[in-house]
């Protein structure tokens, strides 16, 4: 493997490990939510955006849980449940 390719691979792994996603437009998440929750919410929101779904309910849930000083594990579980429910609704109701 060349040095260039090794450097690119290392850079990509670093960005993924740091939680870099396409969903970076919500400063509320960046400034108010715990880093463990933030990484999960950003990753799930990014996948929802790619699927054509709006991630706002997830963001609101994470913000509300954080404001109420909820357990991060429970907040993450709730965000994952919201994402599953949104995907299920999309499958049942269709893309429109």
mmCIF file with all atom_site columns, C-alpha atoms in Angstrom:
data_model
loop_
_atom_site.group_PDB
_atom_site.id
_atom_site.type_symbol
_atom_site.label_atom_id
_atom_site.label_alt_id
_atom_site.label_comp_id
_atom_site.label_asym_id
_atom_site.label_entity_id
_atom_site.label_seq_id
_atom_site.pdbx_PDB_ins_code
_atom_site.Cartn_x
_atom_site.Cartn_y
_atom_site.Cartn_z
_atom_site.occupancy
_atom_site.B_iso_or_equiv
_atom_site.pdbx_formal_charge
_atom_site.auth_seq_id
_atom_site.auth_comp_id
_atom_site.auth_asym_id
_atom_site.auth_atom_id
_atom_site.pdbx_PDB_model_num
ATOM 1  C CA . UNK A 1 1  ? 0.000   0.000  0.000  1.00 0.00 ? 1  UNK A CA 1
ATOM 2  C CA . UNK A 1 2  ? 1.410   3.371  -0.937 1.00 0.00 ? 2  UNK A CA 1
ATOM 3  C CA . UNK A 1 3  ? 1.884   6.137  1.583  1.00 0.00 ? 3  UNK A CA 1
ATOM 4  C CA . UNK A 1 4  ? -0.808  8.219  -0.090 1.00 0.00 ? 4  UNK A CA 1
ATOM 5  C CA . UNK A 1 5  ? -3.376  5.436  0.086  1.00 0.00 ? 5  UNK A CA 1
ATOM 6  C CA . UNK A 1 6  ? -2.436  4.688  3.707  1.00 0.00 ? 6  UNK A CA 1
ATOM 7  C CA . UNK A 1 7  ? -2.839  8.378  4.579  1.00 0.00 ? 7  UNK A CA 1
ATOM 8  C CA . UNK A 1 8  ? -6.242  8.571  2.905  1.00 0.00 ? 8  UNK A CA 1
ATOM 9  C CA . UNK A 1 9  ? -7.398  5.434  4.676  1.00 0.00 ? 9  UNK A CA 1
ATOM 10 C CA . UNK A 1 10 ? -6.226  6.768  8.021  1.00 0.00 ? 10 UNK A CA 1
ATOM 11 C CA . UNK A 1 11 ? -8.005  10.090 7.407  1.00 0.00 ? 11 UNK A CA 1
ATOM 12 C CA . UNK A 1 12 ? -11.253 8.336  6.513  1.00 0.00 ? 12 UNK A CA 1
ATOM 13 C CA . UNK A 1 13 ? -11.106 6.066  9.559  1.00 0.00 ? 13 UNK A CA 1
ATOM 14 C CA . UNK A 1 14 ? -10.430 9.080  11.774 1.00 0.00 ? 14 UNK A CA 1
ATOM 15 C CA . UNK A 1 15 ? -13.419 10.978 10.388 1.00 0.00 ? 15 UNK A CA 1
ATOM 16 C CA . UNK A 1 16 ? -15.745 8.010  10.831 1.00 0.00 ? 16 UNK A CA 1
ATOM 17 C CA . UNK A 1 17 ? -14.498 7.373  14.359 1.00 0.00 ? 17 UNK A CA 1
ATOM 18 C CA . UNK A 1 18 ? -15.044 11.022 15.227 1.00 0.00 ? 18 UNK A CA 1
ATOM 19 C CA . UNK A 1 19 ? -18.694 10.762 14.212 1.00 0.00 ? 19 UNK A CA 1
ATOM 20 C CA . UNK A 1 20 ? -18.404 12.752 10.988 1.00 0.00 ? 20 UNK A CA 1
ATOM 21 C CA . UNK A 1 21 ? -21.543 12.481 8.906  1.00 0.00 ? 21 UNK A CA 1
ATOM 22 C CA . UNK A 1 22 ? -23.403 14.519 6.313  1.00 0.00 ? 22 UNK A CA 1
ATOM 23 C CA . UNK A 1 23 ? -25.902 15.623 8.973  1.00 0.00 ? 23 UNK A CA 1
ATOM 24 C CA . UNK A 1 24 ? -24.005 18.568 10.408 1.00 0.00 ? 24 UNK A CA 1
ATOM 25 C CA . UNK A 1 25 ? -26.539 21.341 10.041 1.00 0.00 ? 25 UNK A CA 1
ATOM 26 C CA . UNK A 1 26 ? -28.119 21.313 13.490 1.00 0.00 ? 26 UNK A CA 1
ATOM 27 C CA . UNK A 1 27 ? -26.211 23.456 15.974 1.00 0.00 ? 27 UNK A CA 1
ATOM 28 C CA . UNK A 1 28 ? -28.683 22.510 18.728 1.00 0.00 ? 28 UNK A CA 1
ATOM 29 C CA . UNK A 1 29 ? -27.276 18.994 18.761 1.00 0.00 ? 29 UNK A CA 1
ATOM 30 C CA . UNK A 1 30 ? -23.666 20.174 18.639 1.00 0.00 ? 30 UNK A CA 1
ATOM 31 C CA . UNK A 1 31 ? -24.007 22.583 21.543 1.00 0.00 ? 31 UNK A CA 1
ATOM 32 C CA . UNK A 1 32 ? -26.457 20.941 23.944 1.00 0.00 ? 32 UNK A CA 1
ATOM 33 C CA . UNK A 1 33 ? -26.249 17.157 23.642 1.00 0.00 ? 33 UNK A CA 1
ATOM 34 C CA . UNK A 1 34 ? -23.733 14.767 25.219 1.00 0.00 ? 34 UNK A CA 1
ATOM 35 C CA . UNK A 1 35 ? -21.111 13.488 22.777 1.00 0.00 ? 35 UNK A CA 1
ATOM 36 C CA . UNK A 1 36 ? -22.245 9.842  23.069 1.00 0.00 ? 36 UNK A CA 1
ATOM 37 C CA . UNK A 1 37 ? -25.793 10.803 22.150 1.00 0.00 ? 37 UNK A CA 1
ATOM 38 C CA . UNK A 1 38 ? -24.664 13.306 19.519 1.00 0.00 ? 38 UNK A CA 1
ATOM 39 C CA . UNK A 1 39 ? -22.705 10.723 17.522 1.00 0.00 ? 39 UNK A CA 1
ATOM 40 C CA . UNK A 1 40 ? -25.610 8.267  17.434 1.00 0.00 ? 40 UNK A CA 1
ATOM 41 C CA . UNK A 1 41 ? -28.201 10.921 16.577 1.00 0.00 ? 41 UNK A CA 1
ATOM 42 C CA . UNK A 1 42 ? -26.008 12.350 13.814 1.00 0.00 ? 42 UNK A CA 1
ATOM 43 C CA . UNK A 1 43 ? -25.377 8.920  12.290 1.00 0.00 ? 43 UNK A CA 1
ATOM 44 C CA . UNK A 1 44 ? -29.046 7.904  12.379 1.00 0.00 ? 44 UNK A CA 1
ATOM 45 C CA . UNK A 1 45 ? -30.208 11.312 11.157 1.00 0.00 ? 45 UNK A CA 1
ATOM 46 C CA . UNK A 1 46 ? -27.745 11.118 8.289  1.00 0.00 ? 46 UNK A CA 1
ATOM 47 C CA . UNK A 1 47 ? -29.086 7.743  7.201  1.00 0.00 ? 47 UNK A CA 1
ATOM 48 C CA . UNK A 1 48 ? -32.674 9.026  7.436  1.00 0.00 ? 48 UNK A CA 1
ATOM 49 C CA . UNK A 1 49 ? -31.822 12.042 5.280  1.00 0.00 ? 49 UNK A CA 1
ATOM 50 C CA . UNK A 1 50 ? -30.292 9.723  2.661  1.00 0.00 ? 50 UNK A CA 1
ATOM 51 C CA . UNK A 1 51 ? -33.533 7.706  2.720  1.00 0.00 ? 51 UNK A CA 1
ATOM 52 C CA . UNK A 1 52 ? -35.598 10.851 2.191  1.00 0.00 ? 52 UNK A CA 1
ATOM 53 C CA . UNK A 1 53 ? -36.958 11.093 5.752  1.00 0.00 ? 53 UNK A CA 1
ATOM 54 C CA . UNK A 1 54 ? -36.831 14.111 8.033  1.00 0.00 ? 54 UNK A CA 1
ATOM 55 C CA . UNK A 1 55 ? -34.815 13.546 11.236 1.00 0.00 ? 55 UNK A CA 1
ATOM 56 C CA . UNK A 1 56 ? -36.436 16.359 13.246 1.00 0.00 ? 56 UNK A CA 1
ATOM 57 C CA . UNK A 1 57 ? -38.371 14.061 15.646 1.00 0.00 ? 57 UNK A CA 1
ATOM 58 C CA . UNK A 1 58 ? -35.102 12.371 16.556 1.00 0.00 ? 58 UNK A CA 1
ATOM 59 C CA . UNK A 1 59 ? -33.380 15.670 17.197 1.00 0.00 ? 59 UNK A CA 1
ATOM 60 C CA . UNK A 1 60 ? -36.277 16.877 19.347 1.00 0.00 ? 60 UNK A CA 1
ATOM 61 C CA . UNK A 1 61 ? -36.297 13.629 21.330 1.00 0.00 ? 61 UNK A CA 1
ATOM 62 C CA . UNK A 1 62 ? -32.565 13.847 22.017 1.00 0.00 ? 62 UNK A CA 1
ATOM 63 C CA . UNK A 1 63 ? -32.830 17.499 23.045 1.00 0.00 ? 63 UNK A CA 1
ATOM 64 C CA . UNK A 1 64 ? -35.777 16.840 25.345 1.00 0.00 ? 64 UNK A CA 1
ATOM 65 C CA . UNK A 1 65 ? -34.065 13.858 26.961 1.00 0.00 ? 65 UNK A CA 1
ATOM 66 C CA . UNK A 1 66 ? -30.910 15.878 27.511 1.00 0.00 ? 66 UNK A CA 1
ATOM 67 C CA . UNK A 1 67 ? -32.797 18.833 28.995 1.00 0.00 ? 67 UNK A CA 1
ATOM 68 C CA . UNK A 1 68 ? -34.518 16.470 31.432 1.00 0.00 ? 68 UNK A CA 1
ATOM 69 C CA . UNK A 1 69 ? -31.122 14.948 32.309 1.00 0.00 ? 69 UNK A CA 1
ATOM 70 C CA . UNK A 1 70 ? -32.161 11.532 31.031 1.00 0.00 ? 70 UNK A CA 1
ATOM 71 C CA . UNK A 1 71 ? -29.977 8.463  30.917 1.00 0.00 ? 71 UNK A CA 1
ATOM 72 C CA . UNK A 1 72 ? -27.922 8.603  27.677 1.00 0.00 ? 72 UNK A CA 1
ATOM 73 C CA . UNK A 1 73 ? -28.522 4.903  27.015 1.00 0.00 ? 73 UNK A CA 1
ATOM 74 C CA . UNK A 1 74 ? -32.300 5.397  27.226 1.00 0.00 ? 74 UNK A CA 1
ATOM 75 C CA . UNK A 1 75 ? -32.135 8.457  24.970 1.00 0.00 ? 75 UNK A CA 1
ATOM 76 C CA . UNK A 1 76 ? -30.151 6.516  22.363 1.00 0.00 ? 76 UNK A CA 1
ATOM 77 C CA . UNK A 1 77 ? -32.632 3.617  22.580 1.00 0.00 ? 77 UNK A CA 1
ATOM 78 C CA . UNK A 1 78 ? -35.486 6.072  22.061 1.00 0.00 ? 78 UNK A CA 1
ATOM 79 C CA . UNK A 1 79 ? -33.790 7.657  19.057 1.00 0.00 ? 79 UNK A CA 1
ATOM 80 C CA . UNK A 1 80 ? -33.279 4.236  17.500 1.00 0.00 ? 80 UNK A CA 1
ATOM 81 C CA . UNK A 1 81 ? -36.949 3.378  18.119 1.00 0.00 ? 81 UNK A CA 1
ATOM 82 C CA . UNK A 1 82 ? -38.055 6.644  16.465 1.00 0.00 ? 82 UNK A CA 1
ATOM 83 C CA . UNK A 1 83 ? -35.910 5.820  13.436 1.00 0.00 ? 83 UNK A CA 1
ATOM 84 C CA . UNK A 1 84 ? -37.410 2.320  13.164 1.00 0.00 ? 84 UNK A CA 1
ATOM 85 C CA . UNK A 1 85 ? -40.917 3.755  13.478 1.00 0.00 ? 85 UNK A CA 1
ATOM 86 C CA . UNK A 1 86 ? -40.255 6.382  10.796 1.00 0.00 ? 86 UNK A CA 1
ATOM 87 C CA . UNK A 1 87 ? -38.901 3.741  8.430  1.00 0.00 ? 87 UNK A CA 1
ATOM 88 C CA . UNK A 1 88 ? -41.851 1.446  9.127  1.00 0.00 ? 88 UNK A CA 1
ATOM 89 C CA . UNK A 1 89 ? -44.329 4.273  8.494  1.00 0.00 ? 89 UNK A CA 1
ATOM 90 C CA . UNK A 1 90 ? -42.571 5.106  5.234  1.00 0.00 ? 90 UNK A CA 1
ATOM 91 C CA . UNK A 1 91 ? -42.786 1.476  4.144  1.00 0.00 ? 91 UNK A CA 1
ATOM 92 C CA . UNK A 1 92 ? -46.504 1.259  4.967  1.00 0.00 ? 92 UNK A CA 1
ATOM 93 C CA . UNK A 1 93 ? -47.574 4.687  3.694  1.00 0.00 ? 93 UNK A CA 1
ATOM 94 C CA . UNK A 1 94 ? -45.240 4.971  0.731  1.00 0.00 ? 94 UNK A CA 1
ATOM 95 C CA . UNK A 1 95 ? -42.847 7.730  -0.277 1.00 0.00 ? 95 UNK A CA 1
ATOM 96 C CA . UNK A 1 96 ? -45.484 10.448 -0.652 1.00 0.00 ? 96 UNK A CA 1
#
